[in-house]
Amino acid sequence: MKRIVRFYGLALLVTLAGQVSFSTASARQGESHWKDDHFIQDFSIKYSYEDVQRPLKKVVTDRNGKIQVLSSAGLLHPHAGAFLYPGDLAVDGTYRFLAEKAIVDLQVYREQLVYLDDEAVLSNAWAGELFSRHQMSGARMFAGGEDFDFLLAGEGELSYLKDSNRLWRSKISGPVLDLKYAPGTNRFWILTPVSLHTFSPETEELKLVFEGADFTAFDVVASGTRTIIGTSNGYIEFNNLSNKAGGEIHRKLPVTEIRTVAEVNGQIWFGTPEGAFSLRRDGGYHYYYGKRWLPDNRVVDIAAGPEGSVLVLTEKGLGQIVFTEMTLAEKADYFEKQVRLRHLRNGFNATLSGMSDGNLSTGYLADSDNDGLWTSMYLAGEVFRYSVTGSDEALQHVRESLDAMERLYTINPVPGFPSRSFERSGYIDVLSDPERWQHASDPEWDWKATTSSDEAIGHVFVFGVIAELIPDEAIRGKAIRLLDELMQHIVDNDWYLIDYDGEPTTWGRWNPEYVNGFATMVGDRKLNSSNIVAMLQTAYYFTGKEIYKEKANYLMENHGYLENLMRPMEEIGRAEEGSDEWAAMLSESWNHSDDEMYFLGYWGLYRYAFTDELRDKYKLAIVDHWEAERPEKDGLWNIFTAMVSPDNFDLEEAIWYLQEYPLDLIHWTMKNSHRKDIVLLEENFRRQSTAEVLPPDELPIRRHNANRFDLDGGRDGNQESSAGDIWLLPYWMGRYLQVIR
């Protein structure tokens, strides 16, 4: 019976060795909410190895959880190492005499470590009594049988021995690639590049059971009933009961060049030159590629690890993939700590940048063009958290980040204009980017200008969420005041964000002349109309100022903004030939940042609608947009849709997103375009590259404004994203809307 490791926060995870349980994930209850049961979360602990001149060969674990690695230079074992904090492989000098042995193979037999050298099969277990001399020149590998009997392979030769007595020997054609003993069959299994053989200790008969070509690795699985044979181009299933191969060779795999095969905890694993993958119960694959999971992608060996983990040995080290049970609430607790420990810059939800190969100690908190947007999303998540839990900690987080948001307005001289960001003077080369960076009146600070529409909609979204859900009058009042100042600036300036130079910013434009200057199929016409109506409704709802209601109705009735925002998504596409360059650029393909702006705006568009009739219309527009977005399985879009359509919003896909998002948010380089198990689509407007979106833990780290169908990407581990906007916002919104319980 497998033991299960429960997850209890950051401190445990950093030192966790992990546990596997392949039970089902959360159980759905009813049609409108999810009961937050335990699911399996995986992550990796990595151990590097730099001595590539002395290759790694094999990895095993004994009954005590001791991991041992065989290299051409001797035995190694892991040193240090924790999640996000890699260790290394060091010389294992635990038993001094082993350093003098020319060990050529290493096995786990009866859960103990057993070795093969040029003299004997030996072990330190069983009081060191196992020392079976083999008298076989050139012995390279071995496998243990039923009762301390062993089959050895050398160059074109097999030898069977027990208690230092050679009971049988035979020549075999071709080099032996691997040996296995399957207790259920009471036979040894032997693989060569072109054949599969069995050896029976009872009859001392060597039998050819299957022939082929380009065999590379194998394992006997399913209690000895099947053999999985890896080849240089796919794998073969051989039925050990009928002595027949099962159908055609399997080639619809992430990678078809198989280097190693292993059954671990009932799952079939494959090692390749481009990562490792395991066979899922539904016939698909879990793919482990890149430094999120492995020291490098060239897999050498795969074996069972301590407490249900899986050990993937590569040419440059060891990846221990750990599987642990946790709930979404426990995952949220981990991510809350991740944000607070490494991603708060002056109250902003920030990225840890400038890291060296994923080393968290080498990063710095970077400013962003979208500091206000990312902080709005994190801040909204904390508001939902407070509303659900009453947490004083969450309320304090709201205070701190709202202070940062407020200073975006006060650090520049333009009333009601939100800066993109601010930073202490001397840390930004203002002269190298004079359009955006400006000196503040306080000589200690600089601020970033050219604020965009995605900043504005993010601000209005979170100000509305705070005003609606935070009872603290000081916090609520500040949010409403900032909302009013921003919207008054836009109304007073003819539907533009006017920068320090008196000119509209590039993207802060909701003026009818600009918006309706686009043809109806250009997305910005629909987007900007939807956003400004949502912004005005929010401002009216919380300030009560009639001007905001009057202006919204004016835009909808006199300039077609209601018609614009109601336009079906299927009508949005590329601008007609001959359109101006700006329209052509904006409609070259779908901009996934627009999705983020739409959905953040939908909060105010729907919840603060002027009339029930308008709310019903808005619902149609929101659901229409969601239908177009469903293939991406974005957790946030599904949760937003629960606000307007609580009985139909892809609840299971939202949970899938939250469960499958990796704990490791470092921007490792990921690659999937080479995979043979995915169906690639022809180029299209929405840039959907595959028929099915891949799980988040197999993709580059993506914020909600990115295309989840981008198969390749990453930054070689030079930054870590905050979970604040990526994960905590959809989770806590789901909790607030009671679709996650």
XYZ file of C-alpha atoms in Angstrom:
741
model
C 0.000 0.000 0.000
C 1.409 3.372 -0.977
C 1.843 5.928 1.737
C 0.705 9.443 0.937
C 2.589 12.600 1.780
C 0.302 15.511 2.593
C 1.386 19.042 1.731
C 1.628 21.616 4.481
C 3.257 24.756 3.142
C 6.517 26.115 1.881
C 8.876 24.836 4.580
C 7.860 21.254 3.966
C 8.002 21.566 0.195
C 11.547 22.893 0.184
C 12.776 19.723 1.892
C 10.157 17.321 0.579
C 11.291 14.066 -0.957
C 7.761 13.389 -2.199
C 5.351 10.532 -2.683
C 3.431 9.067 -5.583
C -0.241 8.300 -5.561
C -2.072 7.832 -8.807
C -5.538 8.256 -7.391
C -8.042 10.464 -9.154
C -7.828 14.214 -8.742
C -10.564 16.335 -7.182
C -14.091 14.994 -7.312
C -16.722 17.205 -8.832
C -19.913 17.633 -6.895
C -22.938 18.834 -8.851
C -22.711 21.022 -11.903
C -21.787 24.399 -10.432
C -18.982 23.941 -7.936
C -15.937 21.832 -7.209
C -15.211 20.077 -3.941
C -11.533 20.708 -3.238
C -10.230 17.191 -2.647
C -6.582 16.149 -2.887
C -4.928 15.807 -6.267
C -1.413 14.824 -7.325
C 1.050 17.694 -7.717
C 4.440 17.004 -9.260
C 7.661 18.986 -9.003
C 11.350 18.276 -9.423
C 14.455 18.267 -7.258
C 17.596 18.421 -9.399
C 21.194 17.345 -8.804
C 23.840 18.534 -11.231
C 26.912 16.668 -12.486
C 29.667 18.461 -14.330
C 32.219 15.699 -15.042
C 30.909 14.747 -18.494
C 34.215 13.006 -19.257
C 33.151 10.314 -16.761
C 29.627 9.465 -17.928
C 26.711 8.575 -15.689
C 25.321 5.092 -16.267
C 22.626 4.047 -13.832
C 20.530 5.116 -10.841
C 18.805 2.993 -8.152
C 17.195 3.346 -4.704
C 17.234 0.781 -1.910
C 14.603 0.057 0.730
C 16.000 2.778 2.980
C 15.548 5.487 0.356
C 19.267 5.704 -0.384
C 19.850 6.902 -3.942
C 23.021 5.671 -5.624
C 24.332 6.529 -9.081
C 26.878 4.517 -11.038
C 29.323 6.468 -13.163
C 32.368 5.375 -15.116
C 34.415 6.803 -12.251
C 32.597 4.953 -9.484
C 29.627 5.438 -7.186
C 27.931 8.775 -6.535
C 25.046 9.964 -4.387
C 22.976 13.163 -4.110
C 24.270 16.008 -2.020
C 21.950 18.744 -0.682
C 19.143 19.635 -3.119
C 15.570 20.820 -2.593
C 12.746 22.144 -4.728
C 14.032 25.263 -6.577
C 17.432 24.858 -4.897
C 19.463 22.229 -6.830
C 22.084 20.011 -5.268
C 24.781 17.955 -6.981
C 26.053 14.413 -7.312
C 29.064 13.725 -5.105
C 31.394 10.751 -4.672
C 29.809 8.144 -2.402
C 32.519 7.048 0.024
C 30.147 5.470 2.534
C 31.823 2.075 2.101
C 35.503 2.774 1.626
C 36.382 -0.556 0.043
C 33.939 0.052 -2.836
C 36.150 2.869 -4.088
C 38.752 0.248 -4.928
C 36.297 -1.915 -6.858
C 35.892 -1.667 -10.633
C 32.099 -1.675 -10.434
C 30.455 -2.115 -13.832
C 26.790 -2.586 -12.876
C 24.459 -1.746 -10.042
C 21.050 -3.272 -9.239
C 18.427 -3.311 -6.538
C 17.791 -6.922 -5.547
C 15.263 -7.675 -2.831
C 15.267 -3.919 -2.160
C 19.004 -3.892 -1.416
C 21.969 -2.498 -3.335
C 23.941 -5.172 -5.191
C 27.062 -4.625 -7.308
C 28.915 -6.343 -10.127
C 32.655 -5.959 -10.542
C 35.301 -7.926 -12.418
C 35.356 -10.586 -9.694
C 31.925 -11.111 -8.149
C 28.329 -10.137 -7.507
C 28.478 -8.574 -4.060
C 26.531 -6.512 -1.540
C 26.867 -4.868 1.846
C 23.370 -6.050 2.762
C 22.720 -9.401 4.443
C 25.727 -8.706 6.691
C 27.924 -8.616 3.587
C 27.616 -12.364 3.027
C 26.675 -12.058 -0.654
C 29.909 -12.422 -2.602
C 29.261 -14.724 -5.554
C 32.361 -15.076 -7.740
C 31.493 -15.263 -11.410
C 34.769 -16.154 -13.191
C 33.480 -14.371 -16.295
C 35.871 -12.241 -18.287
C 34.299 -9.010 -19.445
C 31.129 -9.216 -17.362
C 29.127 -6.017 -17.959
C 25.665 -6.430 -16.463
C 23.575 -8.752 -14.307
C 20.089 -9.481 -13.005
C 19.030 -11.294 -9.848
C 16.706 -14.297 -9.916
C 14.426 -16.005 -7.422
C 16.917 -17.108 -4.774
C 20.240 -15.290 -4.938
C 20.899 -16.674 -8.398
C 22.169 -14.301 -11.060
C 22.379 -14.084 -14.829
C 25.395 -12.184 -16.150
C 26.122 -10.843 -19.607
C 29.462 -10.084 -21.203
C 30.654 -9.719 -24.774
C 28.495 -12.216 -26.674
C 28.186 -14.466 -23.629
C 25.707 -15.265 -20.852
C 26.510 -16.949 -17.549
C 24.174 -18.187 -14.823
C 25.550 -18.622 -11.298
C 24.648 -19.138 -7.680
C 26.909 -19.204 -4.636
C 30.007 -18.776 -6.806
C 29.045 -21.804 -8.896
C 28.557 -21.291 -12.601
C 25.553 -23.467 -13.415
C 25.194 -22.600 -17.098
C 26.831 -20.555 -19.811
C 26.071 -19.857 -23.460
C 27.051 -17.725 -26.372
C 24.541 -15.180 -27.664
C 24.552 -13.383 -30.975
C 25.096 -9.646 -30.748
C 25.707 -7.420 -27.735
C 23.320 -7.716 -24.794
C 21.608 -4.369 -24.173
C 19.867 -5.249 -20.928
C 18.765 -8.083 -18.607
C 15.607 -8.371 -16.508
C 14.138 -10.999 -14.249
C 10.333 -11.214 -14.126
C 9.171 -13.143 -11.025
C 5.758 -13.833 -12.522
C 7.363 -15.710 -15.407
C 10.245 -17.297 -13.479
C 12.416 -16.366 -16.420
C 15.210 -13.972 -17.231
C 14.642 -11.738 -20.241
C 17.513 -10.683 -22.496
C 17.467 -7.931 -25.119
C 19.892 -7.474 -28.017
C 19.620 -4.882 -30.806
C 17.654 -7.359 -32.949
C 16.142 -9.947 -30.591
C 14.362 -10.731 -27.341
C 15.283 -13.956 -25.538
C 14.267 -15.741 -22.359
C 16.306 -17.962 -20.096
C 14.657 -20.488 -17.785
C 16.673 -21.356 -14.653
C 14.644 -24.558 -14.294
C 15.333 -25.992 -17.750
C 18.493 -23.985 -18.416
C 17.049 -23.186 -21.844
C 17.831 -20.016 -23.800
C 14.933 -19.280 -26.129
C 14.483 -16.701 -28.891
C 10.962 -15.265 -28.524
C 10.935 -12.187 -30.781
C 13.023 -10.670 -33.552
C 13.115 -7.165 -34.946
C 15.510 -4.293 -35.579
C 16.944 -1.222 -33.883
C 16.006 -2.335 -30.362
C 17.467 0.007 -27.746
C 15.944 -0.715 -24.307
C 13.174 -2.678 -22.599
C 11.349 -3.601 -19.432
C 9.104 -6.501 -18.446
C 5.915 -4.967 -17.048
C 2.417 -5.714 -15.761
C 3.546 -8.542 -13.460
C 5.520 -10.174 -16.250
C 2.660 -10.332 -18.767
C 4.047 -7.772 -21.213
C 7.391 -6.530 -22.466
C 7.856 -2.967 -23.694
C 10.696 -2.736 -26.222
C 12.069 0.672 -27.095
C 13.554 1.260 -30.526
C 15.261 4.098 -32.333
C 11.845 5.010 -33.753
C 9.046 4.149 -31.325
C 8.221 1.263 -29.023
C 6.744 -2.228 -29.345
C 4.417 -4.044 -26.950
C 5.116 -7.769 -26.719
C 2.592 -10.106 -25.074
C 4.560 -12.515 -22.912
C 1.607 -14.891 -22.567
C 0.945 -15.335 -26.274
C 4.527 -14.621 -27.411
C 3.214 -12.100 -29.936
C 3.804 -8.408 -30.579
C 0.692 -6.335 -30.083
C -0.002 -4.496 -33.303
C 2.038 -1.823 -35.019
C 4.950 -0.013 -33.445
C 3.914 2.992 -31.367
C 5.229 6.194 -32.889
C 2.695 8.816 -31.803
C 4.993 9.788 -28.942
C 6.529 12.998 -27.670
C 9.890 11.634 -28.896
C 10.359 8.391 -30.841
C 14.043 7.701 -30.126
C 13.856 5.596 -26.973
C 16.947 5.231 -24.811
C 15.514 3.614 -21.694
C 12.250 1.998 -20.586
C 11.133 1.443 -17.000
C 7.952 0.521 -15.186
C 7.751 2.683 -12.056
C 4.825 2.532 -9.656
C 2.678 0.910 -12.316
C 3.418 3.523 -14.990
C 5.553 3.004 -18.085
C 8.344 5.597 -18.440
C 10.522 6.319 -21.455
C 13.832 8.168 -21.584
C 14.930 9.916 -24.788
C 17.529 12.420 -26.035
C 14.837 15.087 -25.547
C 13.458 14.438 -22.104
C 11.337 11.755 -20.474
C 7.676 10.866 -20.677
C 5.264 8.482 -18.995
C 2.218 6.738 -20.396
C -1.081 8.006 -18.992
C -4.047 5.775 -18.379
C -5.993 7.518 -21.159
C -3.270 6.671 -23.694
C -1.664 10.127 -23.662
C 1.653 11.100 -22.148
C 3.070 13.226 -19.358
C 6.122 14.902 -20.890
C 9.065 16.090 -18.782
C 11.346 18.357 -20.793
C 13.763 21.105 -19.855
C 15.229 22.358 -16.630
C 11.864 22.701 -14.980
C 12.210 18.942 -14.560
C 15.697 17.700 -15.524
C 19.342 18.862 -15.371
C 19.423 18.293 -19.139
C 17.306 16.442 -21.674
C 19.631 13.549 -22.625
C 18.199 10.757 -20.477
C 20.442 7.859 -19.448
C 18.312 5.845 -17.020
C 14.968 5.898 -15.164
C 14.211 4.167 -11.864
C 11.907 4.218 -8.862
C 12.961 6.762 -6.256
C 12.297 7.213 -2.542
C 8.697 7.424 -1.368
C 7.130 7.029 -4.784
C 9.252 9.562 -6.662
C 10.770 8.853 -10.077
C 14.498 9.227 -10.744
C 15.491 10.417 -14.209
C 19.248 10.224 -14.733
C 20.605 12.429 -17.508
C 24.057 13.108 -18.863
C 24.393 16.175 -16.625
C 22.769 14.968 -13.446
C 19.699 13.584 -11.761
C 16.112 14.811 -11.748
C 13.960 13.476 -8.911
C 10.344 13.983 -9.921
C 8.277 14.094 -6.769
C 4.540 13.451 -6.589
C 2.663 14.720 -3.562
C -0.961 15.081 -2.568
C -2.295 18.569 -2.019
C -5.504 20.516 -2.311
C -5.949 23.726 -4.275
C -6.136 25.530 -0.931
C -2.706 24.164 0.016
C -1.342 25.136 -3.387
C -2.726 28.622 -2.857
C -0.957 28.801 0.498
C 2.348 27.933 -1.174
C 1.829 30.532 -3.908
C 0.852 33.214 -1.358
C 4.244 32.698 0.257
C 5.999 32.685 -3.136
C 4.584 36.142 -3.897
C 5.387 37.641 -0.524
C 8.924 36.226 -0.326
C 10.143 37.070 -3.815
C 7.725 39.191 -5.820
C 6.844 42.383 -3.957
C 8.563 45.575 -5.203
C 7.371 48.704 -3.421
C 4.008 46.966 -3.108
C 3.861 45.987 -6.790
C 3.351 42.419 -7.963
C 6.711 42.085 -9.734
C 8.897 39.637 -11.649
C 12.206 38.369 -10.267
C 14.560 39.067 -13.183
C 18.240 38.787 -14.060
C 18.625 35.304 -12.615
C 21.453 32.996 -13.632
C 20.224 29.556 -14.713
C 17.287 29.540 -12.310
C 19.321 30.594 -9.259
C 16.812 32.564 -7.176
C 19.550 34.220 -5.140
C 20.859 36.013 -8.245
C 17.644 37.807 -9.265
C 16.393 41.350 -8.763
C 12.873 42.803 -8.742
C 12.323 44.525 -12.082
C 9.956 47.311 -12.988
C 7.441 46.625 -15.735
C 5.384 48.599 -18.214
C 2.454 46.782 -16.630
C 3.216 47.138 -12.933
C -0.237 48.599 -12.433
C -1.952 45.808 -14.371
C -0.148 42.871 -12.735
C -0.656 44.463 -9.325
C -4.346 45.048 -10.025
C -4.778 41.356 -10.740
C -2.880 40.218 -7.650
C -4.646 42.836 -5.543
C -8.062 41.660 -6.746
C -7.138 38.117 -5.786
C -6.287 39.280 -2.270
C -9.603 41.143 -2.054
C -11.464 37.963 -3.003
C -9.366 36.067 -0.466
C -10.317 38.542 2.248
C -13.983 38.402 1.283
C -13.959 34.596 1.492
C -11.763 34.072 4.569
C -11.791 37.329 6.518
C -7.994 37.040 6.675
C -6.299 40.013 8.343
C -3.161 39.099 6.404
C -5.008 39.428 3.099
C -6.420 42.784 4.168
C -2.926 44.039 4.990
C -1.734 42.903 1.557
C -4.593 44.926 0.056
C -3.514 48.028 1.964
C 0.113 47.736 0.871
C -0.541 47.147 -2.815
C -3.282 49.779 -2.971
C -0.718 52.258 -1.605
C 1.517 51.377 -4.572
C -1.406 51.850 -6.947
C -2.202 55.228 -5.391
C 1.363 56.423 -5.822
C 1.140 55.741 -9.566
C -1.229 58.745 -9.600
C 0.582 61.024 -7.169
C 4.173 60.634 -8.377
C 3.466 62.378 -11.702
C 2.146 65.948 -12.235
C -0.892 65.077 -14.401
C -4.197 64.895 -12.446
C -5.908 61.535 -12.742
C -3.154 60.068 -14.914
C -1.751 56.706 -13.740
C 1.964 56.151 -14.272
C 3.053 52.793 -15.602
C 5.576 52.390 -12.785
C 8.111 54.192 -10.631
C 11.646 53.485 -9.442
C 14.331 55.160 -7.360
C 16.508 57.559 -9.332
C 19.815 56.214 -10.523
C 18.610 52.680 -11.191
C 17.010 53.462 -14.553
C 18.805 55.102 -17.459
C 16.177 57.779 -18.013
C 18.023 59.322 -20.931
C 18.019 56.034 -22.845
C 14.203 55.971 -22.831
C 13.122 59.633 -22.557
C 9.591 59.044 -23.827
C 8.677 56.802 -20.935
C 10.936 57.609 -17.978
C 10.499 61.013 -16.355
C 12.001 62.632 -13.277
C 9.558 63.086 -10.413
C 9.407 66.281 -8.366
C 11.061 64.281 -5.604
C 14.673 63.898 -6.819
C 14.820 60.418 -5.288
C 12.324 59.011 -7.801
C 11.560 58.585 -11.511
C 8.240 57.550 -13.017
C 7.257 55.805 -16.237
C 4.816 57.464 -18.649
C 2.967 56.381 -21.880
C 0.368 54.437 -19.903
C -1.785 52.068 -21.951
C -5.404 50.954 -22.015
C -4.625 47.598 -20.406
C -3.335 49.486 -17.376
C -6.507 51.547 -17.227
C -8.904 48.601 -17.385
C -6.861 46.753 -14.759
C -7.097 49.731 -12.409
C -10.848 50.118 -12.877
C -11.377 46.385 -12.375
C -9.622 46.253 -9.024
C -10.976 49.577 -7.783
C -14.469 48.210 -8.381
C -13.654 44.903 -6.654
C -12.266 46.761 -3.617
C -15.193 49.180 -3.479
C -17.665 46.314 -3.609
C -16.050 43.848 -1.225
C -13.851 45.689 1.304
C -15.849 47.153 4.216
C -12.899 49.163 5.603
C -13.917 52.738 4.798
C -10.352 54.061 4.413
C -9.433 51.379 1.868
C -12.771 51.525 0.087
C -12.716 55.311 -0.035
C -9.227 55.375 -1.527
C -10.233 52.963 -4.291
C -13.340 54.992 -5.177
C -11.357 58.248 -5.181
C -8.718 56.838 -7.536
C -11.441 55.387 -9.763
C -13.130 58.780 -9.937
C -9.882 60.627 -10.672
C -8.968 58.266 -13.511
C -12.397 58.380 -15.143
C -12.716 62.145 -14.747
C -9.340 62.482 -16.505
C -10.585 60.367 -19.417
C -13.920 62.222 -19.692
C -12.293 65.653 -19.411
C -9.765 64.782 -22.107
C -12.212 63.670 -24.794
C -11.767 59.936 -24.122
C -7.977 59.921 -24.106
C -5.229 59.366 -21.548
C -3.220 62.574 -21.822
C 0.440 62.233 -20.893
C 2.898 64.730 -19.366
C 3.512 66.231 -22.835
C -0.142 67.025 -23.428
C -0.526 64.310 -26.049
C -2.609 61.110 -25.941
C -0.680 57.972 -25.157
C -0.413 55.393 -27.929
C -2.986 53.007 -26.484
C -5.060 55.072 -24.054
C -7.726 55.957 -26.645
C -11.492 55.457 -26.415
C -12.546 58.443 -28.530
C -15.301 57.610 -31.075
C -13.267 59.018 -33.940
C -10.455 56.632 -33.085
C -12.603 53.617 -32.154
C -15.017 53.799 -35.064
C -12.207 54.621 -37.422
C -11.532 50.883 -37.496
C -13.527 48.556 -39.707
C -15.957 46.345 -37.810
C -13.752 43.237 -38.076
C -10.789 44.952 -36.350
C -10.817 43.807 -32.732
C -9.910 47.140 -31.159
C -13.267 48.598 -32.194
C -15.122 45.991 -30.144
C -12.544 45.882 -27.332
C -12.268 49.607 -26.655
C -16.050 50.006 -26.758
C -16.515 47.168 -24.281
C -13.830 48.499 -21.937
C -14.922 52.126 -21.775
C -18.565 51.225 -21.136
C -17.451 48.909 -18.307
C -15.223 51.639 -16.878
C -17.988 54.265 -16.943
C -20.518 51.884 -15.395
C -18.104 51.077 -12.580
C -17.431 54.760 -11.925
C -21.151 55.567 -11.843
C -21.968 52.618 -9.585
C -19.537 53.691 -6.864
C -19.437 57.483 -7.203
C -23.061 58.098 -8.141
C -21.975 60.870 -10.522
C -24.521 61.160 -13.310
C -21.908 62.295 -15.815
C -20.507 58.773 -16.058
C -23.914 57.273 -16.801
C -24.732 60.039 -19.288
C -21.440 59.615 -21.111
C -21.771 55.830 -21.300
C -25.273 56.067 -22.752
C -24.064 58.757 -25.147
C -21.321 56.475 -26.481
C -23.654 53.492 -26.757
C -26.548 55.332 -28.359
C -24.834 58.012 -30.462
C -21.631 56.253 -31.481
C -22.642 52.610 -31.655
C -20.548 51.393 -28.726
C -23.277 48.954 -27.656
C -23.396 47.541 -31.167
C -19.592 47.423 -31.206
C -19.282 45.480 -27.960
C -22.087 43.099 -28.934
C -20.465 42.182 -32.245
C -19.927 38.377 -32.346
C -16.361 37.163 -32.040
C -16.684 35.176 -35.238
C -16.826 38.493 -37.127
C -13.462 39.646 -35.727
C -10.570 38.958 -38.069
C -8.000 40.486 -40.374
C -8.657 43.925 -41.823
C -9.663 44.074 -45.447
C -6.964 44.460 -48.046
C -6.116 48.108 -48.556
C -6.718 49.082 -44.915
C -4.274 51.501 -43.315
C -1.093 50.094 -41.766
C -2.295 50.589 -38.185
C -5.490 48.601 -38.708
C -3.588 45.921 -40.616
C -1.044 45.621 -37.803
C -3.717 45.411 -35.105
C -5.611 42.677 -36.937
C -2.734 40.616 -38.310
C -3.628 37.878 -35.806
C -5.536 37.570 -32.575
C -3.942 39.541 -29.730
C -4.255 37.464 -26.583
C -3.575 40.532 -24.457
C -6.981 41.705 -25.674
C -8.579 38.695 -23.993
C -7.160 39.832 -20.681
C -8.527 43.338 -21.198
C -11.954 42.052 -22.216
C -12.368 39.746 -19.251
C -11.096 42.217 -16.656
C -13.622 44.652 -18.120
C -16.429 42.107 -17.952
C -16.491 42.404 -14.162
C -17.734 45.978 -14.352
C -19.656 45.507 -17.580
C -21.873 42.785 -16.124
C -22.019 43.409 -12.372
C -22.548 47.159 -12.598
C -24.833 47.252 -15.648
C -27.236 50.192 -15.697
C -30.275 47.993 -16.380
C -31.282 44.337 -16.358
C -31.868 44.582 -20.092
C -28.274 45.681 -20.648
C -27.012 42.983 -18.296
C -28.779 40.323 -20.362
C -27.161 41.673 -23.520
C -23.749 41.809 -21.912
C -24.122 38.194 -20.863
C -24.606 37.192 -24.491
C -21.416 39.034 -25.488
C -19.386 37.522 -22.645
C -20.538 33.964 -23.306
C -19.891 34.447 -27.031
C -16.310 35.494 -26.243
C -15.874 32.581 -23.835
C -17.015 30.145 -26.523
C -14.193 31.400 -28.751
C -11.691 31.029 -25.893
C -12.709 27.564 -24.705
C -9.941 25.670 -26.556
C -7.279 27.530 -24.516
C -8.702 26.191 -21.227
C -7.522 29.325 -19.456
C -8.536 29.090 -15.823
C -9.232 32.801 -15.441
C -11.511 33.077 -18.476
C -13.544 30.109 -17.284
C -13.871 31.513 -13.766
C -14.898 34.955 -15.089
C -17.562 33.242 -17.176
C -18.936 31.586 -14.027
C -19.972 35.094 -12.974
C -22.517 35.290 -15.824
C -23.152 31.609 -16.570
C -22.686 29.611 -13.348
C -24.075 26.407 -14.850
C -21.978 26.431 -18.024
C -18.400 27.634 -17.802
C -16.107 24.598 -18.187
C -15.665 24.020 -14.493
C -13.506 20.933 -14.936
C -11.177 22.753 -17.337
C -10.752 25.575 -14.810
C -9.777 23.052 -12.149
C -7.481 21.291 -14.631
C -5.683 24.601 -15.225
C -5.245 25.256 -11.497
C -4.088 21.723 -10.731
C -1.758 21.363 -13.709
C -0.019 24.733 -13.389
C 3.546 24.022 -12.214
C 4.796 25.032 -8.783
C 8.036 26.058 -10.490
C 7.307 29.452 -12.128
C 10.867 29.972 -13.355
C 11.004 30.761 -17.066
C 12.818 27.646 -18.212
C 13.122 27.105 -21.938
C 10.471 24.621 -23.032
C 10.026 22.930 -26.387
C 7.118 20.948 -27.809
C 7.105 21.647 -31.548
C 9.144 18.478 -32.202
C 6.601 16.179 -30.570
C 5.005 13.377 -32.558
C 2.018 12.937 -30.224
C 0.343 16.256 -30.995
C -1.818 17.256 -33.946
C -0.521 20.461 -35.525
C -3.008 22.806 -37.184
C -2.489 25.027 -40.175
C -1.703 28.679 -39.501
C -4.844 30.536 -38.425
C -5.984 33.932 -37.174
C -6.241 32.879 -33.535
C -2.783 31.264 -33.633
C -4.067 27.954 -32.323
C -1.202 25.618 -33.156
C -2.592 22.265 -31.945
C -5.945 20.534 -31.792
C -5.647 20.230 -27.991
C -3.878 22.646 -25.699
C -1.033 21.079 -23.702
C -1.005 21.049 -19.890
C 0.483 24.194 -18.309
C 3.386 22.254 -16.758
C 4.581 21.203 -20.244
C 4.517 24.755 -21.631
C 6.588 27.884 -21.059
C 5.339 29.997 -18.150
C 2.537 32.149 -19.529
C 0.567 35.032 -18.092
C -3.063 35.320 -19.121
C -2.181 37.805 -21.867
C -0.146 35.219 -23.794
C -1.110 32.510 -26.272
C -1.386 29.176 -24.478
C -0.935 27.435 -27.827
C 2.658 28.677 -28.214
C 4.573 25.405 -28.032
C 8.122 26.678 -27.525
C 9.629 29.483 -25.509
C 11.209 30.477 -22.226
C 14.217 32.418 -21.009
C 16.791 29.825 -19.934
C 15.862 30.315 -16.296
C 16.625 34.034 -16.117
C 13.401 35.077 -14.356
C 10.605 33.833 -12.116
C 7.007 34.972 -12.499
C 4.743 35.801 -9.609
C 1.790 33.536 -8.958
C -0.210 36.599 -7.937
C -1.858 37.250 -11.300
C -1.261 33.879 -12.991
C -2.764 31.572 -10.371
C -4.045 33.310 -7.246
C -6.522 35.551 -9.068
C -8.469 32.718 -10.759
C -8.321 30.600 -7.604
C -9.617 33.233 -5.205
C -12.180 34.515 -7.689
C -13.402 30.937 -7.988
C -13.633 30.735 -4.213
C -15.524 34.037 -4.062
C -17.987 32.954 -6.754
C -18.381 29.660 -4.850
C -17.486 27.489 -7.803
C -14.540 26.123 -5.783
C -15.439 25.050 -2.254
